[in-house]
Short mmCIF file of C-alpha atoms in Angstrom, two decimals:
data_model
loop_
_atom_site.label_atom_id
_atom_site.label_comp_id
_atom_site.label_asym_id
_atom_site.label_seq_id
_atom_site.Cartn_x
_atom_site.Cartn_y
_atom_site.Cartn_z
CA MET A 498 137.44 70.48 100.17
CA GLU A 499 135.18 72.83 98.20
CA THR A 500 132.19 71.90 100.37
CA LEU A 501 133.98 72.56 103.64
CA THR A 502 135.47 75.82 102.38
CA LEU A 503 132.10 77.07 101.14
CA PHE A 504 130.30 76.52 104.45
CA ILE A 505 133.22 77.84 106.52
CA LEU A 506 133.27 81.02 104.43
CA VAL A 507 129.50 81.54 104.78
CA PHE A 508 129.38 81.10 108.54
CA THR A 509 132.60 83.03 109.17
CA LEU A 510 131.32 86.02 107.23
CA MET A 511 127.99 85.95 109.08
CA LEU A 512 129.69 85.64 112.46
CA ILE A 513 131.76 88.77 111.85
CA GLY A 514 128.60 90.72 111.00
CA VAL A 515 128.49 90.61 107.19
CA PRO A 516 124.84 90.69 105.96
CA ILE A 517 123.51 87.27 105.03
CA ALA A 518 123.00 88.12 101.35
CA VAL A 519 126.58 89.37 100.97
CA SER A 520 127.88 86.34 102.91
CA LEU A 521 126.14 83.92 100.54
CA GLY A 522 127.11 85.75 97.35
CA LEU A 523 130.72 86.51 98.30
CA SER A 524 131.48 82.98 99.52
CA SER A 525 130.00 81.55 96.31
CA VAL A 526 132.08 83.86 94.11
CA LEU A 527 135.28 83.06 96.03
CA VAL A 528 134.73 79.30 95.71
CA ILE A 529 133.97 79.60 91.97
CA ALA A 530 137.01 81.85 91.43
CA PHE A 531 139.60 79.80 93.30
CA LEU A 532 138.40 76.23 93.88
CA SER A 533 135.76 75.30 91.31
CA THR A 534 136.07 74.32 87.68
CA ASP A 535 132.99 76.44 87.01
CA SER A 536 133.43 79.63 84.98
CA MET A 537 133.12 83.09 86.54
CA SER A 538 130.64 83.92 83.80
CA SER A 539 128.23 81.57 85.57
CA VAL A 540 127.96 84.16 88.36
CA ALA A 541 126.43 86.74 86.06
CA LEU A 542 124.29 84.08 84.39
CA GLN A 543 122.93 82.78 87.70
CA LEU A 544 122.21 86.26 89.05
CA PHE A 545 120.31 87.10 85.87
CA THR A 546 118.45 83.78 85.83
CA ALA A 547 117.43 84.07 89.46
CA SER A 548 116.12 87.60 88.97
CA GLN A 549 114.05 86.43 85.99
CA ASN A 550 112.26 83.68 87.96
CA TYR A 551 108.54 84.06 87.18
CA THR A 552 107.46 82.52 90.48
CA LEU A 553 109.39 85.13 92.46
CA LEU A 554 107.42 87.88 90.72
CA ALA A 555 104.59 87.08 93.13
CA ILE A 556 106.65 88.36 96.09
CA PRO A 557 106.60 92.13 95.36
CA PHE A 558 102.87 92.02 94.60
CA PHE A 559 102.02 90.15 97.81
CA ILE A 560 104.21 92.59 99.76
CA LEU A 561 102.41 95.54 98.14
CA ALA A 562 98.99 94.02 98.92
CA SER A 563 100.10 93.48 102.50
CA THR A 564 101.28 97.08 102.76
CA PHE A 565 97.92 98.44 101.61
CA MET A 566 96.03 96.07 103.92
CA THR A 567 98.25 96.84 106.93
CA THR A 568 96.15 99.79 107.99
CA GLY A 569 94.44 100.41 111.30
CA GLY A 570 91.04 100.13 109.68
CA VAL A 571 91.48 96.65 108.18
CA ALA A 572 93.11 95.24 111.32
CA ARG A 573 90.49 96.82 113.58
CA ARG A 574 87.66 95.27 111.59
CA MET A 575 89.37 91.87 111.72
CA ILE A 576 89.72 92.14 115.50
CA ASP A 577 86.07 93.20 115.93
CA PHE A 578 84.91 90.19 113.91
CA ALA A 579 87.19 87.84 115.87
CA ILE A 580 85.90 89.21 119.20
CA ALA A 581 82.31 88.78 118.04
CA SER A 582 83.13 85.16 117.13
CA VAL A 583 85.05 83.89 120.18
CA GLY A 584 85.23 86.80 122.63
CA HIS A 585 82.52 85.34 124.89
CA PHE A 586 84.73 82.40 125.94
CA ARG A 587 86.97 82.68 129.01
CA GLY A 588 90.17 84.23 127.71
CA GLY A 589 88.10 85.25 124.69
CA LEU A 590 89.93 88.45 123.82
CA ALA A 591 93.23 86.57 123.70
CA MET A 592 91.64 83.86 121.56
CA ALA A 593 90.14 86.57 119.35
CA SER A 594 93.64 88.02 118.87
CA VAL A 595 94.82 84.64 117.57
CA LEU A 596 91.80 84.39 115.25
CA ALA A 597 92.44 87.93 114.01
CA CYS A 598 96.07 86.98 113.30
CA MET A 599 94.84 83.94 111.34
CA LEU A 600 92.51 86.11 109.25
CA PHE A 601 95.08 88.84 108.68
CA ALA A 602 97.70 86.21 107.81
CA ALA A 603 95.47 85.17 104.93
CA LEU A 604 95.72 88.74 103.63
CA SER A 605 99.34 89.67 104.29
CA GLY A 606 101.53 86.56 103.88
CA SER A 607 103.98 88.14 106.33
CA SER A 608 104.54 87.45 110.03
CA PRO A 609 105.97 90.86 111.02
CA ALA A 610 103.08 92.63 109.23
CA THR A 611 100.59 90.48 111.14
CA VAL A 612 102.26 91.23 114.48
CA VAL A 613 102.29 94.98 113.82
CA ALA A 614 98.74 95.23 112.45
CA ILE A 615 97.00 93.07 115.06
CA GLY A 616 99.36 93.44 118.02
CA SER A 617 99.41 97.23 118.07
CA LEU A 618 95.64 97.19 118.69
CA SER A 619 94.91 93.97 120.56
CA ILE A 620 97.69 94.13 123.18
CA VAL A 621 96.36 97.45 124.46
CA GLY A 622 92.83 96.04 124.50
CA MET A 623 93.89 92.97 126.45
CA GLU A 624 95.73 95.09 129.02
CA ARG A 625 92.69 97.30 129.45
CA ILE A 626 90.43 94.46 130.62
CA GLY A 627 92.90 92.77 132.98
CA TYR A 628 95.38 90.67 130.98
CA THR A 629 99.03 91.12 131.84
CA LYS A 630 101.16 92.81 129.21
CA ASP A 631 103.50 89.81 129.14
CA PHE A 632 100.68 87.37 128.46
CA ALA A 633 99.31 89.55 125.65
CA ALA A 634 102.74 90.04 124.07
CA GLY A 635 103.51 86.30 124.20
CA ILE A 636 100.27 85.50 122.39
CA ILE A 637 100.80 88.02 119.60
CA ALA A 638 104.46 87.07 119.06
CA ASN A 639 103.42 83.45 118.49
CA ALA A 640 100.15 84.00 116.65
CA GLY A 641 101.91 86.40 114.28
CA THR A 642 104.01 83.51 112.96
CA LEU A 643 100.86 82.18 111.28
CA GLY A 644 101.50 84.84 108.66
CA ILE A 645 103.95 82.53 106.87
CA LEU A 646 101.95 79.31 107.31
CA ILE A 647 98.43 80.34 106.31
CA PRO A 648 98.31 81.03 102.55
CA PRO A 649 99.18 83.17 100.73
CA SER A 650 102.68 83.01 102.17
CA ILE A 651 105.80 84.73 100.88
CA THR A 652 107.95 82.01 102.51
CA MET A 653 106.05 79.34 100.57
CA VAL A 654 106.72 81.23 97.33
CA VAL A 655 110.44 81.27 98.20
CA TYR A 656 110.43 77.51 98.89
CA ALA A 657 108.59 76.84 95.63
CA ALA A 658 111.14 78.91 93.69
CA ALA A 659 114.09 77.16 95.39
CA THR A 660 112.81 73.64 94.76
CA ASP A 661 110.67 74.10 91.63
CA VAL A 662 107.48 72.78 93.24
CA SER A 663 103.96 74.15 92.71
CA VAL A 664 103.08 77.34 94.57
CA GLY A 665 99.41 76.38 94.32
CA ARG A 666 100.00 73.03 96.04
CA MET A 667 102.06 74.73 98.74
CA PHE A 668 99.26 77.22 99.42
CA LEU A 669 96.72 74.39 99.66
CA ALA A 670 99.03 72.41 101.93
CA GLY A 671 99.21 75.32 104.37
CA VAL A 672 95.45 75.60 104.94
CA ILE A 673 94.89 72.68 107.34
CA PRO A 674 98.19 73.11 109.26
CA GLY A 675 97.53 76.85 109.57
CA ILE A 676 94.07 76.30 111.02
CA MET A 677 95.37 73.56 113.34
CA ALA A 678 98.22 75.73 114.60
CA GLY A 679 95.82 78.59 115.32
CA LEU A 680 93.38 76.29 117.10
CA SER A 681 96.24 74.78 119.14
CA LEU A 682 97.18 78.24 120.41
CA MET A 683 93.52 79.01 121.17
CA VAL A 684 93.10 75.77 123.15
CA ALA A 685 96.27 76.56 125.12
CA ILE A 686 94.92 80.04 125.85
CA TYR A 687 91.56 78.64 126.99
CA ILE A 688 93.26 76.21 129.39
CA MET A 689 95.48 78.96 130.81
CA ALA A 690 92.46 81.26 131.08
CA ARG A 691 90.60 78.68 133.18
CA VAL A 692 93.62 78.24 135.44
CA ARG A 693 94.28 81.97 135.81
CA ASN A 694 90.58 82.93 135.91
CA LEU A 695 90.95 85.36 133.02
CA PRO A 696 87.88 87.39 132.02
CA ALA A 697 85.30 86.35 129.44
CA GLY A 698 83.52 88.80 127.18
CA GLU A 699 79.79 89.14 126.71
CA TRP A 700 77.98 87.33 123.88
CA MET A 701 76.49 90.15 121.82
CA GLY A 702 74.25 87.97 119.71
CA VAL A 703 74.15 86.70 116.14
CA GLY A 704 73.26 90.14 114.84
CA HIS A 705 76.49 91.62 116.16
CA LEU A 706 78.47 88.72 114.67
CA VAL A 707 76.83 89.28 111.27
CA ASN A 708 77.44 93.04 111.41
CA SER A 709 81.10 92.66 112.35
CA GLY A 710 81.56 90.07 109.60
CA LYS A 711 79.90 92.45 107.16
CA ASN A 712 82.25 95.27 108.17
CA ALA A 713 85.28 93.01 107.67
CA GLY A 714 83.86 91.55 104.47
CA LEU A 715 85.87 93.60 101.96
CA GLY A 716 89.11 92.48 103.57
CA LEU A 717 88.03 88.87 103.96
CA PHE A 718 86.96 88.70 100.31
CA LEU A 719 90.61 89.03 99.33
CA ILE A 720 91.09 85.47 100.64
CA VAL A 721 88.35 84.23 98.30
CA LEU A 722 89.79 86.24 95.42
CA ILE A 723 93.33 84.85 95.78
CA LEU A 724 92.63 81.20 96.59
CA GLY A 725 89.47 80.93 94.49
CA GLY A 726 91.18 82.43 91.47
CA ILE A 727 94.19 80.12 91.74
CA TYR A 728 92.26 76.89 92.27
CA GLY A 729 89.52 77.86 89.85
CA GLY A 730 92.18 78.09 87.17
CA VAL A 731 91.42 81.75 86.47
CA PHE A 732 94.94 82.98 87.17
CA THR A 733 98.33 81.74 88.32
CA PRO A 734 99.69 82.47 91.82
CA THR A 735 101.79 85.30 90.38
CA GLU A 736 98.76 86.80 88.64
CA ALA A 737 96.78 86.30 91.86
CA ALA A 738 99.38 88.37 93.71
CA ALA A 739 98.99 91.20 91.17
CA VAL A 740 95.19 91.04 91.49
CA ALA A 741 95.55 91.11 95.29
CA ALA A 742 97.71 94.26 95.12
CA VAL A 743 95.20 96.09 92.94
CA TYR A 744 92.26 94.93 95.07
CA ALA A 745 94.01 95.96 98.30
CA PHE A 746 94.67 99.43 96.83
CA LEU A 747 91.00 99.83 95.87
CA VAL A 748 89.72 98.59 99.24
CA ALA A 749 92.05 100.78 101.31
CA ASN A 750 91.36 103.94 99.28
CA PHE A 751 87.79 103.59 98.06
CA GLY A 752 86.15 100.77 100.02
CA TYR A 753 87.11 101.39 103.62
CA ARG A 754 88.55 104.84 102.84
CA ASP A 755 91.26 104.37 105.46
CA SER A 756 93.84 106.16 103.32
CA GLY A 757 94.14 108.38 100.27
CA PRO A 758 92.20 111.51 99.31
CA LEU A 759 88.89 110.14 100.67
CA ALA A 760 90.24 109.28 104.14
CA ASP A 761 88.10 111.96 105.82
CA LYS A 762 84.96 111.43 103.71
CA SER A 763 82.43 108.86 104.95
CA TRP A 764 80.06 106.92 102.72
CA GLU A 765 77.34 108.30 104.97
CA PRO A 766 78.08 111.98 105.63
CA GLU A 767 76.53 113.75 108.59
CA GLY A 768 73.09 115.18 108.10
CA ILE A 769 71.77 112.67 105.54
CA SER A 770 68.26 111.32 105.96
CA ASP A 771 67.43 107.86 107.25
CA ASN A 772 65.87 107.07 103.88
CA ALA A 773 69.09 107.89 102.03
CA ARG A 774 71.17 105.86 104.50
CA THR A 775 68.82 102.84 104.25
CA GLY A 776 68.59 103.04 100.45
CA GLN A 777 72.35 103.28 99.92
CA ARG A 778 73.01 100.35 102.28
CA ALA A 779 70.46 98.26 100.40
CA ILE A 780 72.16 99.05 97.09
CA LEU A 781 75.64 98.34 98.48
CA TYR A 782 74.62 95.01 100.04
CA GLY A 783 72.82 93.91 96.89
CA LEU A 784 75.72 94.94 94.66
CA CYS A 785 78.34 93.26 96.87
CA LEU A 786 76.40 89.99 97.09
CA ALA A 787 75.85 89.99 93.33
CA ILE A 788 79.58 90.53 92.70
CA VAL A 789 80.53 87.77 95.16
CA ILE A 790 78.19 85.28 93.46
CA VAL A 791 79.43 86.23 89.98
CA VAL A 792 83.10 85.96 91.01
CA ILE A 793 82.68 82.63 92.80
CA GLY A 794 80.65 81.32 89.86
CA ALA A 795 83.42 82.35 87.46
CA PHE A 796 85.95 80.50 89.62
CA MET A 797 83.70 77.40 89.54
CA ARG A 798 83.16 77.75 85.75
CA GLN A 799 79.38 78.14 86.11
CA ALA A 800 77.83 79.79 83.07
CA HIS A 801 74.60 81.08 84.66
CA THR A 802 76.02 82.88 87.67
CA PRO A 803 75.62 86.41 86.20
CA VAL A 804 71.87 85.84 86.07
CA ALA A 805 71.88 84.32 89.55
CA GLY A 806 73.92 87.26 90.83
CA LEU A 807 71.45 89.71 89.30
CA PHE A 808 68.45 88.04 90.94
CA VAL A 809 70.22 87.74 94.31
CA GLY A 810 71.28 91.38 94.15
CA ILE A 811 67.77 92.61 93.35
CA GLY A 812 66.29 90.30 95.98
CA THR A 813 68.74 91.56 98.62
CA ILE A 814 67.89 95.19 97.85
CA ALA A 815 64.16 94.50 98.04
CA ALA A 816 64.41 92.46 101.25
CA TYR A 817 66.59 95.05 103.01
CA LEU A 818 64.29 97.91 102.02
CA LEU A 819 61.19 96.04 103.19
CA LEU A 820 62.80 95.11 106.50
CA ARG A 821 64.40 98.49 107.18
CA GLY A 822 62.32 100.93 105.19
CA ARG A 823 58.94 99.32 105.81
CA THR A 824 56.39 101.45 103.94
CA SER A 825 58.98 103.92 102.64
CA ALA A 826 60.84 101.44 100.44
CA VAL A 827 60.47 103.39 97.19
CA PRO A 828 61.48 106.80 98.62
CA ALA A 829 64.38 105.13 100.43
CA LEU A 830 65.59 103.52 97.21
CA ALA A 831 65.38 106.82 95.34
CA SER A 832 67.23 108.74 98.08
CA GLY A 833 69.78 105.97 98.45
CA ALA A 834 70.41 105.87 94.70
CA GLY A 835 71.13 109.60 94.74
CA LEU A 836 73.57 109.27 97.66
CA PHE A 837 75.22 106.22 96.08
CA GLY A 838 75.59 108.10 92.80
CA ARG A 839 77.29 111.02 94.58
CA ASN A 840 79.69 108.59 96.30
CA ILE A 841 80.53 106.93 92.99
CA ALA A 842 81.18 110.34 91.41
CA LEU A 843 83.38 111.27 94.37
CA THR A 844 85.29 107.99 93.98
CA ALA A 845 85.78 108.57 90.26
CA ARG A 846 87.16 112.08 90.84
CA ALA A 847 89.50 110.78 93.54
CA PHE A 848 90.84 107.81 91.55
CA PHE A 849 93.79 109.47 89.83
CA PRO A 850 94.71 111.65 92.84
CA ALA A 851 94.75 108.42 94.91
CA LEU A 852 97.45 107.00 92.63
CA VAL A 853 99.85 109.77 93.67
CA ALA A 854 98.55 110.44 97.19
CA PRO A 855 101.12 110.51 100.02
CA ASP A 856 99.62 107.34 101.57
CA THR A 857 99.98 105.49 98.26
CA SER A 858 103.53 106.75 97.75
CA ARG A 859 104.50 105.60 101.24
CA ALA A 860 102.99 102.17 100.55
CA PHE A 861 104.95 101.82 97.30
CA VAL A 862 108.21 102.96 98.90
CA GLU A 863 107.79 100.61 101.87
CA ALA A 864 106.88 97.67 99.61
CA ALA A 865 109.81 98.44 97.30
CA ARG A 866 112.25 98.61 100.22
CA THR A 867 111.07 95.25 101.57
CA THR A 868 111.10 93.69 98.10
CA VAL A 869 114.64 94.84 97.30
CA MET A 870 115.92 93.55 100.64
CA LEU A 871 114.26 90.16 100.20
CA MET A 872 115.16 89.77 96.51
CA PHE A 873 118.81 90.62 97.21
CA ILE A 874 118.89 87.75 99.72
CA ILE A 875 117.09 85.40 97.31
CA VAL A 876 119.32 86.11 94.31
CA ASN A 877 122.51 85.57 96.32
CA ALA A 878 121.06 82.45 97.93
CA MET A 879 120.29 81.05 94.50
CA LEU A 880 123.88 81.67 93.47
CA PHE A 881 124.90 79.74 96.59
CA ALA A 882 122.50 76.94 95.56
CA HIS A 883 124.10 76.89 92.10
CA VAL A 884 127.53 76.30 93.66
CA LEU A 885 126.08 73.47 95.77
CA THR A 886 124.59 71.87 92.66
CA SER A 887 127.63 72.33 90.43
CA GLU A 888 129.85 70.75 93.09
CA ARG A 889 127.27 67.93 93.54
CA ILE A 890 127.17 68.58 97.29
CA PRO A 891 123.52 67.47 97.79
CA GLN A 892 124.22 64.21 95.96
CA ALA A 893 127.29 63.54 98.13
CA ILE A 894 125.31 64.19 101.32
CA THR A 895 122.49 61.97 100.05
CA ALA A 896 124.88 59.10 99.38
CA TRP A 897 126.46 59.55 102.81
CA MET A 898 123.09 59.52 104.61
CA LEU A 899 121.88 56.47 102.74
CA GLU A 900 125.16 54.70 103.43
CA TYR A 901 124.75 55.29 107.16
CA GLY A 902 121.21 53.96 107.13
CA PHE A 903 119.16 57.15 107.44
CA THR A 904 115.42 56.44 107.21
CA PRO A 905 112.67 59.04 106.55
CA ILE A 906 112.07 59.28 110.31
CA THR A 907 115.69 59.90 111.27
CA PHE A 908 116.21 62.20 108.29
CA LEU A 909 113.27 64.41 109.31
CA ILE A 910 114.62 64.54 112.87
CA ALA A 911 117.93 65.76 111.46
CA VAL A 912 116.18 68.35 109.26
CA ASN A 913 114.15 69.68 112.19
CA ILE A 914 117.23 69.97 114.43
CA LEU A 915 119.17 71.73 111.65
CA LEU A 916 116.37 74.20 110.95
CA LEU A 917 115.59 74.87 114.61
CA ILE A 918 119.23 75.71 115.29
CA GLY A 919 119.61 77.71 112.07
CA GLY A 920 116.35 79.57 112.70
CA GLN A 921 117.82 81.03 115.88
CA PHE A 922 120.49 82.86 113.90
CA MET A 923 119.17 83.48 110.38
CA GLU A 924 116.31 85.18 108.57
CA PRO A 925 113.72 82.59 107.37
CA SER A 926 114.00 83.13 103.62
CA GLY A 927 117.79 83.05 103.65
CA LEU A 928 117.92 79.91 105.80
CA LEU A 929 115.33 78.18 103.67
CA LEU A 930 117.21 79.00 100.46
CA ILE A 931 120.43 77.58 101.92
CA VAL A 932 118.94 74.38 103.36
CA ALA A 933 116.24 73.51 100.80
CA PRO A 934 118.59 72.75 97.85
CA VAL A 935 120.58 70.42 100.13
CA VAL A 936 117.77 68.49 101.82
CA PHE A 937 115.28 68.43 98.93
CA PRO A 938 117.05 65.77 96.80
CA ILE A 939 117.67 63.65 99.90
CA ALA A 940 113.98 63.83 100.82
CA VAL A 941 112.96 62.82 97.30
CA GLU A 942 115.41 59.90 97.40
CA LEU A 943 113.90 58.74 100.71
CA GLY A 944 110.34 59.00 99.36
CA ILE A 945 109.27 62.07 101.36
CA ASP A 946 106.64 64.18 99.62
CA PRO A 947 108.10 67.55 98.46
CA ILE A 948 105.00 69.44 99.64
CA HIS A 949 105.12 67.75 103.04
CA LEU A 950 108.80 68.70 103.34
CA GLY A 951 107.91 72.29 102.45
CA ILE A 952 105.32 72.58 105.24
CA ILE A 953 107.78 71.08 107.75
CA MET A 954 110.32 73.70 106.75
CA VAL A 955 107.77 76.54 106.99
CA VAL A 956 106.70 75.44 110.50
CA ASN A 957 110.37 75.39 111.50
CA MET A 958 110.69 78.91 110.10
CA GLU A 959 107.72 79.91 112.28
CA ILE A 960 109.46 78.70 115.43
CA GLY A 961 112.69 80.38 114.30
CA MET A 962 110.86 83.72 114.22
CA ILE A 963 110.12 83.49 117.96
CA THR A 964 113.40 82.04 119.25
CA PRO A 965 116.36 84.27 120.22
CA PRO A 966 118.73 85.74 119.32
CA ILE A 967 117.49 86.66 115.81
CA GLY A 968 113.75 85.89 116.12
CA LEU A 969 112.19 88.67 114.03
CA ASN A 970 108.77 88.52 115.71
CA LEU A 971 110.43 88.99 119.11
CA PHE A 972 112.01 92.26 117.96
CA VAL A 973 108.77 93.47 116.35
CA THR A 974 106.76 92.63 119.48
CA SER A 975 109.36 94.35 121.64
CA GLY A 976 109.13 97.41 119.42
CA ILE A 977 105.33 97.78 119.57
CA THR A 978 105.08 97.07 123.32
CA GLY A 979 108.20 98.83 124.62
CA MET A 980 109.15 95.65 126.51
CA SER A 981 112.73 94.39 126.69
CA LEU A 982 113.68 91.51 124.40
CA VAL A 983 114.37 89.22 127.37
CA ARG A 984 110.91 89.92 128.76
CA VAL A 985 109.27 89.18 125.39
CA VAL A 986 111.20 85.90 125.12
CA LYS A 987 109.96 84.80 128.56
CA ALA A 988 106.39 85.80 127.66
CA ALA A 989 106.46 83.86 124.37
CA THR A 990 108.07 80.66 125.72
CA PRO A 991 104.90 78.81 126.92
CA PHE A 992 103.28 79.19 123.52
CA VAL A 993 106.48 78.24 121.67
CA LEU A 994 106.16 74.86 123.38
CA VAL A 995 102.71 74.50 121.79
CA LEU A 996 104.24 75.12 118.36
CA PHE A 997 106.99 72.57 119.10
CA GLY A 998 104.31 69.95 119.73
CA PHE A 999 102.56 71.01 116.54
CA LEU A 1000 105.85 70.64 114.60
CA ILE A 1001 106.19 67.03 115.74
CA LEU A 1002 102.62 66.34 114.66
CA VAL A 1003 103.09 67.90 111.22
CA THR A 1004 106.42 66.12 110.72
CA TYR A 1005 105.13 62.61 111.28
CA VAL A 1006 101.54 62.89 110.05
CA PRO A 1007 101.99 63.79 106.35
CA ALA A 1008 98.24 63.71 105.69
CA ILE A 1009 97.87 67.03 107.54
CA SER A 1010 99.88 68.69 104.77
CA THR A 1011 99.06 66.55 101.75
CA THR A 1012 95.34 65.74 101.99
CA LEU A 1013 94.06 69.02 100.53
CA PRO A 1014 96.58 69.44 97.68
CA TYR A 1015 96.23 65.76 96.74
CA ALA A 1016 92.42 66.04 96.65
CA ILE A 1017 92.35 69.18 94.49
CA MET A 1018 95.54 69.15 92.40
CA GLY A 1019 97.00 65.66 92.84
CA PRO A 1020 100.50 64.74 94.06
CA GLU A 1021 103.47 66.94 93.24
CA PRO A 1022 105.39 65.47 90.27
CA VAL A 1023 108.91 64.45 91.31
CA HIS A 1024 111.50 65.92 88.94
#
């Protein structure tokens, strides 16, 4: 009786337009108040406990990092690097858009942010060289979903908090599926490009690839910083999120200078000499390489990496000056050191103003708004999960499924159908928080790996974001392109079929999800 009433209340409230968070919380309170033997004091206790979850603390920091990184400059550099990598294939610009989404997904952890950052630039570029607007929009809507599959992923953090599994293992488990999903979309694009005779870009050479990678390097290093720090044991996923937020702030304001008080001040102002430009670049490249080696060495627990970093840094400076400065290496170094010193002084003076700059304030407000919205859903969903647990609903469903002979194969079919239907009507985090507490104990009872189940659920959430009527990526794509929702749905459909095929593969080949976390961290302990 309690079970039926709870679910009827939730879905009735949502159908009449009540926000999902209020639907979950209100239905839980009503069941506790009138049907359950649980005390009403448990409501306050559960709300407090959920808000104190240490794992969930990673969410606001990842959102803040994503907000700082979601600038035109970072996205543009990602797209340039992707085009330099795969743009020379037929359909190369479309494939480069997918690759750029994969790279940006590893920075943002959010699908809508990936669609906005990459789509607002790449769709226009694809139209300009002969792609149809529908084709370009369909690609971005689907490739943007990689934002929740490629780590770090906010959705994975939510799953880990709901089921008490390791965030680190979930992040590792998403690496191979994320790459495979991206490659699947790129293969589909290549086949369609051959059929439709879509244009191919020009191969600009290894030098252009290296230069574009160098320009995107500060953004790409965030991937190394987050994943390397977690798996090197230097910090926890929550601490990694905080480090990512600080790093993203520094890169946006002082590295790329896309925002903040230095937005109109280049590292190489007009009128400087070639010697000063060459010398400063040599110093920057040497310093960056030295820092990368020291950081990676620290993650790998190597004691001598500071010395190695010093030698590599000095060697890089000398090699660059000899190659670029030729006989004027010493004057170039002196001029470059002076210019670099002035830039450092400028950065130091701008540091505190950057903390209160309008761009920074907007980033904090936007991140706070997103965090409050998401945390309100999570806290109410955890109250809903508490009611499920206190009424032993998952255990009853488990017993019923086992009694009727459900096997792991048939159970996973049922889970996929449930999530695919639910994903059409609900926001991913809310749906995951409702379904995970119910299906998790059943999966454990049937011997399904918790990490494997998590990746299956995340891939289902991906497809839910591009299926009507509530697919968030469809609305975001419609917003940035000006296309109608129906037109975006039609454009995205061919690529959704690719993700359906990928879902089947991930569901029934557990090794895709579990190989990497097993190899590095071992199996997830079953509680």
